Amino acid sequence: MIFHQSLRRELSFTTGGVFLVLVTIMITTLVIRILGFAANGAVNPEDALVLIALATLGYMAVLLTVSLFVAVLIVLVRWYKDSEMIVWFASGLSVANLIRPILQFAAPLIIIIALLALFVWPWANRESTLISQRFQQRSDVSMVAAGQFRESAKAGRVFFIEALDVDKSEVKNIFAAETKNGRLSIAVASTGFIQNVGNGDKSIVLNHGRRYEGTPTQSDFRILEFSEYTTNIYNKEVLDPPPRDREKMISELINDQNPSVVNANRAELLWRIGLPLMALGLVLIAIPLAYVNPRLGSYTAMFYAVLIYLIYSNLLNLTQNFVAQGKVNALVGVWPIHVLAFCIAYLLIRNRINPSLKWWRRQLPAFLTSK
């Protein structure tokens, strides 16, 4: 009981600490990337915090997988380094006795990883896509704001209105610039108003102003004075884009039998199912991997851990790509990587129980004679 409580307590604290560090790094990276998109006009700056939160939720399953793997490794490495494992071994325990309490601690987290991968991941991706698409499909009328230069969605026109009376639909000191067929057209007026067009669009009517038209760097500019000038504000129909495979729920991935997307759906399903299995495999591998050889130092296990995670993750992504391209059947691709990981974990644990490799020496002659 003392052994289980001590192990569970250290695993809880370490997993929480590692998870907070990874989330902080993830949020910092997302802030830089999404603010860059907002500066380029790809997303609305007002939606930046929402997009950061959705992206963080989407990658939560991966972060929990890495946190669990690293936490188990850190705790056991410290126990070996501080000779606590020697005390437990002297009390009659072995490496095999670590498996059950560690799996009891990891089981709820693995279930959470499965739920995040199966349900939260597609929902977060879908919401992020909808927010980005609706901003890119925004109508020009949504850009009219007092005291601000606003560029249209297609970067073809720029509006500036110094004052806007929403109740009377009146505007003051209007500037409208538009580029069409290489010619620049600028209209300025002191007053104007917004009116509805019959097809549901809106337009800005400028009163008593001037219009400058011509080609930049050329001398063919014309200056026209007008008593009334109308510029249309196009109102687009906002269409929700069709969901991609990473945005589909489990029922959609299973029920969508369209030949053009069926392989991509199966590949996405394989990745989501494989993530909790990868978490389980990494936890089992971390148990024997944490052994510290005083001659090699305590950081050798971390080096192997990073290498193992990269190989495992890349193999899972590679299998997903092969299934999406139709090179590998989904039923065939779903199990080899995880079975290999479980076999490696079993062999490493067996070797740690028998570090002198006497088990291999007993089994190898028997295997050869049986052949």
PDB file of C-alpha atoms in Angstrom, residues 17-293:
ATOM      1  CA  GLY A  17       3.841  19.405 -14.220  1.00  0.00           C
ATOM      2  CA  VAL A  18       4.881  17.973 -17.564  1.00  0.00           C
ATOM      3  CA  PHE A  19       1.424  18.613 -18.987  1.00  0.00           C
ATOM      4  CA  LEU A  20       1.474  22.272 -17.895  1.00  0.00           C
ATOM      5  CA  VAL A  21       4.890  22.771 -19.481  1.00  0.00           C
ATOM      6  CA  LEU A  22       3.770  21.224 -22.763  1.00  0.00           C
ATOM      7  CA  VAL A  23       0.532  23.231 -22.808  1.00  0.00           C
ATOM      8  CA  THR A  24       2.497  26.439 -22.198  1.00  0.00           C
ATOM      9  CA  ILE A  25       4.826  25.654 -25.087  1.00  0.00           C
ATOM     10  CA  MET A  26       1.862  24.753 -27.296  1.00  0.00           C
ATOM     11  CA  ILE A  27      -0.049  27.940 -26.478  1.00  0.00           C
ATOM     12  CA  THR A  28       3.046  30.086 -27.091  1.00  0.00           C
ATOM     13  CA  THR A  29       3.530  28.486 -30.505  1.00  0.00           C
ATOM     14  CA  LEU A  30      -0.148  28.893 -31.375  1.00  0.00           C
ATOM     15  CA  VAL A  31      -0.172  32.548 -30.311  1.00  0.00           C
ATOM     16  CA  ILE A  32       2.727  33.319 -32.643  1.00  0.00           C
ATOM     17  CA  ARG A  33       1.195  31.395 -35.555  1.00  0.00           C
ATOM     18  CA  ILE A  34      -2.403  32.627 -35.240  1.00  0.00           C
ATOM     19  CA  LEU A  35      -1.381  36.237 -34.637  1.00  0.00           C
ATOM     20  CA  GLY A  36       0.662  35.932 -37.809  1.00  0.00           C
ATOM     21  CA  PHE A  37      -2.449  34.752 -39.673  1.00  0.00           C
ATOM     22  CA  ALA A  38      -4.416  37.657 -38.196  1.00  0.00           C
ATOM     23  CA  ALA A  39      -1.751  40.151 -39.294  1.00  0.00           C
ATOM     24  CA  ASN A  40      -1.916  38.747 -42.842  1.00  0.00           C
ATOM     25  CA  GLY A  41      -5.709  39.018 -42.901  1.00  0.00           C
ATOM     26  CA  ALA A  42      -6.354  35.267 -42.970  1.00  0.00           C
ATOM     27  CA  VAL A  43      -8.318  35.272 -39.692  1.00  0.00           C
ATOM     28  CA  ASN A  44     -10.182  37.858 -37.680  1.00  0.00           C
ATOM     29  CA  PRO A  45      -8.008  39.290 -34.864  1.00  0.00           C
ATOM     30  CA  GLU A  46     -11.086  39.208 -32.628  1.00  0.00           C
ATOM     31  CA  ASP A  47     -11.256  35.419 -33.081  1.00  0.00           C
ATOM     32  CA  ALA A  48      -7.594  34.826 -32.192  1.00  0.00           C
ATOM     33  CA  LEU A  49      -8.238  33.726 -28.592  1.00  0.00           C
ATOM     34  CA  VAL A  50     -11.023  31.363 -29.680  1.00  0.00           C
ATOM     35  CA  LEU A  51      -8.832  29.807 -32.362  1.00  0.00           C
ATOM     36  CA  ILE A  52      -5.967  29.361 -29.885  1.00  0.00           C
ATOM     37  CA  ALA A  53      -8.298  27.653 -27.402  1.00  0.00           C
ATOM     38  CA  LEU A  54      -9.748  25.357 -30.086  1.00  0.00           C
ATOM     39  CA  ALA A  55      -6.305  24.390 -31.383  1.00  0.00           C
ATOM     40  CA  THR A  56      -5.138  23.637 -27.839  1.00  0.00           C
ATOM     41  CA  LEU A  57      -8.179  21.438 -27.237  1.00  0.00           C
ATOM     42  CA  GLY A  58      -7.543  19.648 -30.507  1.00  0.00           C
ATOM     43  CA  TYR A  59      -3.986  18.715 -29.557  1.00  0.00           C
ATOM     44  CA  MET A  60      -4.853  17.864 -25.950  1.00  0.00           C
ATOM     45  CA  ALA A  61      -4.857  14.116 -26.673  1.00  0.00           C
ATOM     46  CA  VAL A  62      -1.302  14.241 -28.048  1.00  0.00           C
ATOM     47  CA  LEU A  63      -0.119  16.385 -25.137  1.00  0.00           C
ATOM     48  CA  LEU A  64      -1.601  13.964 -22.603  1.00  0.00           C
ATOM     49  CA  THR A  65       0.053  11.021 -24.361  1.00  0.00           C
ATOM     50  CA  VAL A  66       3.470  12.649 -24.201  1.00  0.00           C
ATOM     51  CA  SER A  67       2.919  13.829 -20.618  1.00  0.00           C
ATOM     52  CA  LEU A  68       2.002  10.353 -19.410  1.00  0.00           C
ATOM     53  CA  PHE A  69       5.004   8.757 -21.134  1.00  0.00           C
ATOM     54  CA  VAL A  70       7.492  11.343 -19.858  1.00  0.00           C
ATOM     55  CA  ALA A  71       6.036  11.347 -16.326  1.00  0.00           C
ATOM     56  CA  VAL A  72       6.379   7.581 -15.905  1.00  0.00           C
ATOM     57  CA  LEU A  73       9.927   7.801 -17.190  1.00  0.00           C
ATOM     58  CA  ILE A  74      10.927  10.712 -14.937  1.00  0.00           C
ATOM     59  CA  VAL A  75       9.515   9.128 -11.781  1.00  0.00           C
ATOM     60  CA  LEU A  76      11.164   5.742 -12.311  1.00  0.00           C
ATOM     61  CA  VAL A  77      14.469   7.304 -13.382  1.00  0.00           C
ATOM     62  CA  ARG A  78      14.524   9.294 -10.147  1.00  0.00           C
ATOM     63  CA  TRP A  79      13.748   6.174  -8.137  1.00  0.00           C
ATOM     64  CA  TYR A  80      16.644   4.351  -9.760  1.00  0.00           C
ATOM     65  CA  LYS A  81      18.980   7.325  -9.363  1.00  0.00           C
ATOM     66  CA  ASP A  82      18.138   7.851  -5.676  1.00  0.00           C
ATOM     67  CA  SER A  83      18.338   4.116  -4.953  1.00  0.00           C
ATOM     68  CA  GLU A  84      14.660   3.904  -3.992  1.00  0.00           C
ATOM     69  CA  MET A  85      14.176   1.052  -6.446  1.00  0.00           C
ATOM     70  CA  ILE A  86      16.890  -0.893  -4.641  1.00  0.00           C
ATOM     71  CA  VAL A  87      14.880  -0.531  -1.438  1.00  0.00           C
ATOM     72  CA  TRP A  88      11.723  -1.794  -3.124  1.00  0.00           C
ATOM     73  CA  PHE A  89      13.571  -4.695  -4.761  1.00  0.00           C
ATOM     74  CA  ALA A  90      15.072  -5.606  -1.376  1.00  0.00           C
ATOM     75  CA  SER A  91      11.521  -5.663   0.018  1.00  0.00           C
ATOM     76  CA  GLY A  92      10.554  -8.443  -2.377  1.00  0.00           C
ATOM     77  CA  LEU A  93       9.218  -6.405  -5.279  1.00  0.00           C
ATOM     78  CA  SER A  94      10.358  -6.605  -8.904  1.00  0.00           C
ATOM     79  CA  VAL A  95       9.902  -4.655 -12.121  1.00  0.00           C
ATOM     80  CA  ALA A  96       6.761  -6.701 -12.810  1.00  0.00           C
ATOM     81  CA  ASN A  97       5.175  -5.270  -9.660  1.00  0.00           C
ATOM     82  CA  LEU A  98       5.350  -1.797 -11.240  1.00  0.00           C
ATOM     83  CA  ILE A  99       3.055  -2.707 -14.110  1.00  0.00           C
ATOM     84  CA  ARG A 100      -0.233  -2.955 -12.234  1.00  0.00           C
ATOM     85  CA  PRO A 101      -0.100   0.317 -10.218  1.00  0.00           C
ATOM     86  CA  ILE A 102       1.204   2.262 -13.225  1.00  0.00           C
ATOM     87  CA  LEU A 103      -1.561   0.897 -15.459  1.00  0.00           C
ATOM     88  CA  GLN A 104      -4.139   1.701 -12.775  1.00  0.00           C
ATOM     89  CA  PHE A 105      -2.901   5.281 -12.786  1.00  0.00           C
ATOM     90  CA  ALA A 106      -2.680   5.475 -16.584  1.00  0.00           C
ATOM     91  CA  ALA A 107      -6.038   3.828 -17.387  1.00  0.00           C
ATOM     92  CA  PRO A 108      -8.225   6.919 -16.679  1.00  0.00           C
ATOM     93  CA  LEU A 109      -5.848   9.135 -18.652  1.00  0.00           C
ATOM     94  CA  ILE A 110      -5.844   6.707 -21.575  1.00  0.00           C
ATOM     95  CA  ILE A 111      -9.668   6.750 -21.559  1.00  0.00           C
ATOM     96  CA  ILE A 112      -9.552  10.575 -21.595  1.00  0.00           C
ATOM     97  CA  ILE A 113      -7.057  10.451 -24.489  1.00  0.00           C
ATOM     98  CA  ALA A 114      -9.430   8.166 -26.414  1.00  0.00           C
ATOM     99  CA  LEU A 115     -12.385  10.510 -25.824  1.00  0.00           C
ATOM    100  CA  LEU A 116     -10.342  13.543 -26.847  1.00  0.00           C
ATOM    101  CA  ALA A 117      -9.087  11.849 -30.011  1.00  0.00           C
ATOM    102  CA  LEU A 118     -12.487  10.459 -31.013  1.00  0.00           C
ATOM    103  CA  PHE A 119     -14.726  13.444 -30.256  1.00  0.00           C
ATOM    104  CA  VAL A 120     -12.917  16.642 -29.197  1.00  0.00           C
ATOM    105  CA  TRP A 121     -10.302  16.540 -31.981  1.00  0.00           C
ATOM    106  CA  PRO A 122     -12.818  16.635 -34.896  1.00  0.00           C
ATOM    107  CA  TRP A 123     -15.085  19.151 -33.143  1.00  0.00           C
ATOM    108  CA  ALA A 124     -12.212  21.590 -32.504  1.00  0.00           C
ATOM    109  CA  ASN A 125     -10.957  21.267 -36.087  1.00  0.00           C
ATOM    110  CA  ARG A 126     -14.443  21.820 -37.485  1.00  0.00           C
ATOM    111  CA  GLU A 127     -15.087  24.917 -35.386  1.00  0.00           C
ATOM    112  CA  SER A 128     -11.711  26.424 -36.329  1.00  0.00           C
ATOM    113  CA  THR A 129     -12.412  25.874 -40.025  1.00  0.00           C
ATOM    114  CA  LEU A 130     -15.887  27.417 -39.774  1.00  0.00           C
ATOM    115  CA  ILE A 131     -14.553  30.520 -38.014  1.00  0.00           C
ATOM    116  CA  SER A 132     -11.790  30.984 -40.603  1.00  0.00           C
ATOM    117  CA  GLN A 133     -14.058  30.337 -43.590  1.00  0.00           C
ATOM    118  CA  ARG A 134     -16.787  32.686 -42.415  1.00  0.00           C
ATOM    119  CA  PHE A 135     -14.231  35.447 -41.946  1.00  0.00           C
ATOM    120  CA  GLN A 136     -12.850  34.897 -45.446  1.00  0.00           C
ATOM    121  CA  GLN A 137     -16.385  34.853 -46.882  1.00  0.00           C
ATOM    122  CA  ARG A 138     -17.401  37.982 -45.004  1.00  0.00           C
ATOM    123  CA  SER A 139     -19.404  40.572 -46.904  1.00  0.00           C
ATOM    124  CA  ASP A 140     -18.121  44.057 -47.591  1.00  0.00           C
ATOM    125  CA  VAL A 141     -20.923  45.564 -45.532  1.00  0.00           C
ATOM    126  CA  SER A 142     -19.531  43.908 -42.402  1.00  0.00           C
ATOM    127  CA  MET A 143     -16.302  45.860 -42.886  1.00  0.00           C
ATOM    128  CA  VAL A 144     -17.851  49.331 -42.710  1.00  0.00           C
ATOM    129  CA  ALA A 145     -16.679  50.808 -39.388  1.00  0.00           C
ATOM    130  CA  ALA A 146     -16.230  54.415 -38.332  1.00  0.00           C
ATOM    131  CA  GLY A 147     -12.685  55.698 -38.121  1.00  0.00           C
ATOM    132  CA  GLN A 148     -10.999  52.632 -39.625  1.00  0.00           C
ATOM    133  CA  PHE A 149      -9.615  51.677 -43.005  1.00  0.00           C
ATOM    134  CA  ARG A 150     -11.183  48.359 -43.975  1.00  0.00           C
ATOM    135  CA  GLU A 151     -10.098  46.128 -46.838  1.00  0.00           C
ATOM    136  CA  SER A 152     -12.527  43.864 -48.671  1.00  0.00           C
ATOM    137  CA  ALA A 153     -12.230  40.084 -48.498  1.00  0.00           C
ATOM    138  CA  LYS A 154     -10.650  39.917 -51.964  1.00  0.00           C
ATOM    139  CA  ALA A 155      -8.353  42.891 -51.268  1.00  0.00           C
ATOM    140  CA  GLY A 156      -9.930  44.755 -54.204  1.00  0.00           C
ATOM    141  CA  ARG A 157     -11.299  47.789 -52.391  1.00  0.00           C
ATOM    142  CA  VAL A 158     -10.663  49.871 -49.291  1.00  0.00           C
ATOM    143  CA  PHE A 159     -13.244  51.863 -47.325  1.00  0.00           C
ATOM    144  CA  PHE A 160     -12.822  54.628 -44.791  1.00  0.00           C
ATOM    145  CA  ILE A 161     -15.734  56.348 -43.020  1.00  0.00           C
ATOM    146  CA  GLU A 162     -15.024  58.973 -40.397  1.00  0.00           C
ATOM    147  CA  ALA A 163     -18.493  58.918 -38.797  1.00  0.00           C
ATOM    148  CA  LEU A 164     -21.423  56.522 -39.070  1.00  0.00           C
ATOM    149  CA  ASP A 165     -24.988  57.048 -37.854  1.00  0.00           C
ATOM    150  CA  VAL A 166     -26.465  53.538 -37.733  1.00  0.00           C
ATOM    151  CA  ASP A 167     -30.027  54.690 -36.975  1.00  0.00           C
ATOM    152  CA  LYS A 168     -30.186  57.100 -39.923  1.00  0.00           C
ATOM    153  CA  SER A 169     -27.820  55.068 -42.141  1.00  0.00           C
ATOM    154  CA  GLU A 170     -25.817  58.246 -42.730  1.00  0.00           C
ATOM    155  CA  VAL A 171     -22.053  58.417 -43.208  1.00  0.00           C
ATOM    156  CA  LYS A 172     -19.640  61.360 -43.212  1.00  0.00           C
ATOM    157  CA  ASN A 173     -16.253  61.935 -44.814  1.00  0.00           C
ATOM    158  CA  ILE A 174     -16.115  58.835 -46.989  1.00  0.00           C
ATOM    159  CA  PHE A 175     -13.086  57.472 -48.807  1.00  0.00           C
ATOM    160  CA  ALA A 176     -13.485  54.540 -51.208  1.00  0.00           C
ATOM    161  CA  ALA A 177     -10.617  53.132 -53.298  1.00  0.00           C
ATOM    162  CA  GLU A 178     -11.021  50.308 -55.796  1.00  0.00           C
ATOM    163  CA  THR A 179      -8.617  48.604 -58.211  1.00  0.00           C
ATOM    164  CA  LYS A 180     -10.106  47.062 -61.338  1.00  0.00           C
ATOM    165  CA  ASN A 181      -8.323  45.951 -64.520  1.00  0.00           C
ATOM    166  CA  GLY A 182      -5.152  47.673 -63.360  1.00  0.00           C
ATOM    167  CA  ARG A 183      -6.859  51.055 -62.948  1.00  0.00           C
ATOM    168  CA  LEU A 184      -7.248  52.776 -59.604  1.00  0.00           C
ATOM    169  CA  SER A 185     -10.482  54.543 -58.759  1.00  0.00           C
ATOM    170  CA  ILE A 186     -10.745  56.774 -55.679  1.00  0.00           C
ATOM    171  CA  ALA A 187     -13.940  58.477 -54.597  1.00  0.00           C
ATOM    172  CA  VAL A 188     -14.174  60.972 -51.732  1.00  0.00           C
ATOM    173  CA  ALA A 189     -17.178  62.813 -50.385  1.00  0.00           C
ATOM    174  CA  SER A 190     -18.171  64.701 -47.262  1.00  0.00           C
ATOM    175  CA  THR A 191     -21.581  63.054 -46.815  1.00  0.00           C
ATOM    176  CA  GLY A 192     -23.462  59.980 -47.933  1.00  0.00           C
ATOM    177  CA  PHE A 193     -25.823  57.259 -46.858  1.00  0.00           C
ATOM    178  CA  ILE A 194     -26.260  53.469 -46.973  1.00  0.00           C
ATOM    179  CA  GLN A 195     -29.197  52.127 -48.942  1.00  0.00           C
ATOM    180  CA  ASN A 196     -30.604  48.665 -49.579  1.00  0.00           C
ATOM    181  CA  VAL A 197     -30.631  47.235 -53.089  1.00  0.00           C
ATOM    182  CA  GLY A 198     -33.464  45.053 -54.334  1.00  0.00           C
ATOM    183  CA  ASN A 199     -31.462  41.801 -54.387  1.00  0.00           C
ATOM    184  CA  GLY A 200     -30.538  42.112 -50.712  1.00  0.00           C
ATOM    185  CA  ASP A 201     -27.163  43.823 -51.245  1.00  0.00           C
ATOM    186  CA  LYS A 202     -26.281  47.249 -49.911  1.00  0.00           C
ATOM    187  CA  SER A 203     -24.618  50.264 -51.451  1.00  0.00           C
ATOM    188  CA  ILE A 204     -23.058  53.506 -50.255  1.00  0.00           C
ATOM    189  CA  VAL A 205     -24.272  56.650 -52.001  1.00  0.00           C
ATOM    190  CA  LEU A 206     -21.768  59.518 -51.912  1.00  0.00           C
ATOM    191  CA  ASN A 207     -23.035  63.106 -52.222  1.00  0.00           C
ATOM    192  CA  HIS A 208     -21.153  66.026 -53.767  1.00  0.00           C
ATOM    193  CA  GLY A 209     -17.664  64.626 -54.010  1.00  0.00           C
ATOM    194  CA  ARG A 210     -14.811  63.880 -56.387  1.00  0.00           C
ATOM    195  CA  ARG A 211     -13.598  60.805 -58.172  1.00  0.00           C
ATOM    196  CA  TYR A 212      -9.996  60.195 -59.270  1.00  0.00           C
ATOM    197  CA  GLU A 213      -9.451  57.475 -61.874  1.00  0.00           C
ATOM    198  CA  GLY A 214      -6.333  56.290 -63.669  1.00  0.00           C
ATOM    199  CA  THR A 215      -3.408  53.888 -63.827  1.00  0.00           C
ATOM    200  CA  PRO A 216      -0.686  54.116 -61.171  1.00  0.00           C
ATOM    201  CA  THR A 217       2.656  55.524 -62.438  1.00  0.00           C
ATOM    202  CA  GLN A 218       0.854  56.880 -65.527  1.00  0.00           C
ATOM    203  CA  SER A 219      -0.286  60.425 -66.278  1.00  0.00           C
ATOM    204  CA  ASP A 220      -3.760  59.538 -67.563  1.00  0.00           C
ATOM    205  CA  PHE A 221      -5.604  60.370 -64.351  1.00  0.00           C
ATOM    206  CA  ARG A 222      -9.057  61.920 -64.598  1.00  0.00           C
ATOM    207  CA  ILE A 223     -10.712  64.065 -61.939  1.00  0.00           C
ATOM    208  CA  LEU A 224     -14.492  64.005 -61.947  1.00  0.00           C
ATOM    209  CA  GLU A 225     -16.887  65.915 -59.744  1.00  0.00           C
ATOM    210  CA  PHE A 226     -20.244  64.348 -59.000  1.00  0.00           C
ATOM    211  CA  SER A 227     -23.392  65.206 -57.169  1.00  0.00           C
ATOM    212  CA  GLU A 228     -24.182  61.560 -56.449  1.00  0.00           C
ATOM    213  CA  TYR A 229     -21.995  58.452 -56.782  1.00  0.00           C
ATOM    214  CA  THR A 230     -22.995  54.912 -55.837  1.00  0.00           C
ATOM    215  CA  THR A 231     -20.570  52.157 -54.899  1.00  0.00           C
ATOM    216  CA  ASN A 232     -21.945  48.688 -54.270  1.00  0.00           C
ATOM    217  CA  ILE A 233     -21.225  46.677 -51.132  1.00  0.00           C
ATOM    218  CA  TYR A 234     -21.531  43.049 -52.061  1.00  0.00           C
ATOM    219  CA  ASN A 235     -23.225  40.713 -49.620  1.00  0.00           C
ATOM    220  CA  LYS A 236     -21.983  37.147 -49.979  1.00  0.00           C
ATOM    221  CA  GLU A 237     -23.872  34.054 -49.057  1.00  0.00           C
ATOM    222  CA  VAL A 238     -21.928  32.359 -46.289  1.00  0.00           C
ATOM    223  CA  LEU A 239     -21.551  28.666 -47.096  1.00  0.00           C
ATOM    224  CA  ASP A 240     -20.205  26.137 -44.626  1.00  0.00           C
ATOM    225  CA  PRO A 241     -17.411  24.173 -46.311  1.00  0.00           C
ATOM    226  CA  PRO A 242     -17.757  20.387 -46.501  1.00  0.00           C
ATOM    227  CA  PRO A 243     -15.983  18.729 -43.583  1.00  0.00           C
ATOM    228  CA  ARG A 244     -12.562  17.220 -44.117  1.00  0.00           C
ATOM    229  CA  ASP A 245     -11.665  13.807 -42.734  1.00  0.00           C
ATOM    230  CA  ARG A 246     -10.036  15.333 -39.636  1.00  0.00           C
ATOM    231  CA  GLU A 247     -13.271  17.263 -38.957  1.00  0.00           C
ATOM    232  CA  LYS A 248     -15.702  14.351 -39.226  1.00  0.00           C
ATOM    233  CA  MET A 249     -17.232  12.640 -36.227  1.00  0.00           C
ATOM    234  CA  ILE A 250     -16.949   8.878 -35.794  1.00  0.00           C
ATOM    235  CA  SER A 251     -20.393   8.221 -37.267  1.00  0.00           C
ATOM    236  CA  GLU A 252     -19.529  10.272 -40.358  1.00  0.00           C
ATOM    237  CA  LEU A 253     -16.246   8.438 -40.869  1.00  0.00           C
ATOM    238  CA  ILE A 254     -17.986   5.069 -40.675  1.00  0.00           C
ATOM    239  CA  ASN A 255     -21.145   5.865 -42.658  1.00  0.00           C
ATOM    240  CA  ASP A 256     -19.576   7.904 -45.462  1.00  0.00           C
ATOM    241  CA  GLN A 257     -18.979   5.297 -48.189  1.00  0.00           C
ATOM    242  CA  ASN A 258     -18.051   7.737 -50.955  1.00  0.00           C
ATOM    243  CA  PRO A 259     -15.270   5.978 -52.938  1.00  0.00           C
ATOM    244  CA  SER A 260     -13.282   9.204 -53.205  1.00  0.00           C
ATOM    245  CA  VAL A 261     -13.009   9.668 -49.424  1.00  0.00           C
ATOM    246  CA  VAL A 262     -13.510   6.206 -47.950  1.00  0.00           C
ATOM    247  CA  ASN A 263      -9.748   5.527 -47.663  1.00  0.00           C
ATOM    248  CA  ALA A 264      -9.125   8.924 -46.057  1.00  0.00           C
ATOM    249  CA  ASN A 265     -11.938   8.272 -43.579  1.00  0.00           C
ATOM    250  CA  ARG A 266     -10.509   4.889 -42.641  1.00  0.00           C
ATOM    251  CA  ALA A 267      -7.029   6.388 -42.259  1.00  0.00           C
ATOM    252  CA  GLU A 268      -8.371   9.102 -39.941  1.00  0.00           C
ATOM    253  CA  LEU A 269     -10.252   6.500 -37.907  1.00  0.00           C
ATOM    254  CA  LEU A 270      -7.069   4.411 -37.671  1.00  0.00           C
ATOM    255  CA  TRP A 271      -5.127   7.398 -36.300  1.00  0.00           C
ATOM    256  CA  ARG A 272      -7.764   8.239 -33.675  1.00  0.00           C
ATOM    257  CA  ILE A 273      -7.958   4.645 -32.449  1.00  0.00           C
ATOM    258  CA  GLY A 274      -4.185   4.347 -32.547  1.00  0.00           C
ATOM    259  CA  LEU A 275      -3.536   7.315 -30.260  1.00  0.00           C
ATOM    260  CA  PRO A 276      -4.773   5.714 -26.984  1.00  0.00           C
ATOM    261  CA  LEU A 277      -3.105   2.442 -28.013  1.00  0.00           C
ATOM    262  CA  MET A 278       0.132   4.366 -28.529  1.00  0.00           C
ATOM    263  CA  ALA A 279      -0.253   5.883 -25.056  1.00  0.00           C
ATOM    264  CA  LEU A 280      -0.600   2.399 -23.566  1.00  0.00           C
ATOM    265  CA  GLY A 281       2.385   1.069 -25.500  1.00  0.00           C
ATOM    266  CA  LEU A 282       4.582   3.996 -24.456  1.00  0.00           C
ATOM    267  CA  VAL A 283       3.673   3.548 -20.785  1.00  0.00           C
ATOM    268  CA  LEU A 284       4.645  -0.132 -20.918  1.00  0.00           C
ATOM    269  CA  ILE A 285       7.909   0.690 -22.691  1.00  0.00           C
ATOM    270  CA  ALA A 286       8.740   3.409 -20.143  1.00  0.00           C
ATOM    271  CA  ILE A 287       8.771   0.893 -17.252  1.00  0.00           C
ATOM    272  CA  PRO A 288      11.892  -1.032 -18.328  1.00  0.00           C
ATOM    273  CA  LEU A 289      13.366   1.927 -20.194  1.00  0.00           C
ATOM    274  CA  ALA A 290      13.732   3.924 -16.963  1.00  0.00           C
ATOM    275  CA  TYR A 291      16.528   1.715 -15.668  1.00  0.00           C
ATOM    276  CA  VAL A 292      19.562   3.911 -15.000  1.00  0.00           C
ATOM    277  CA  ASN A 293      23.031   2.551 -15.613  1.00  0.00           C
TER     278      ASN A 293
END
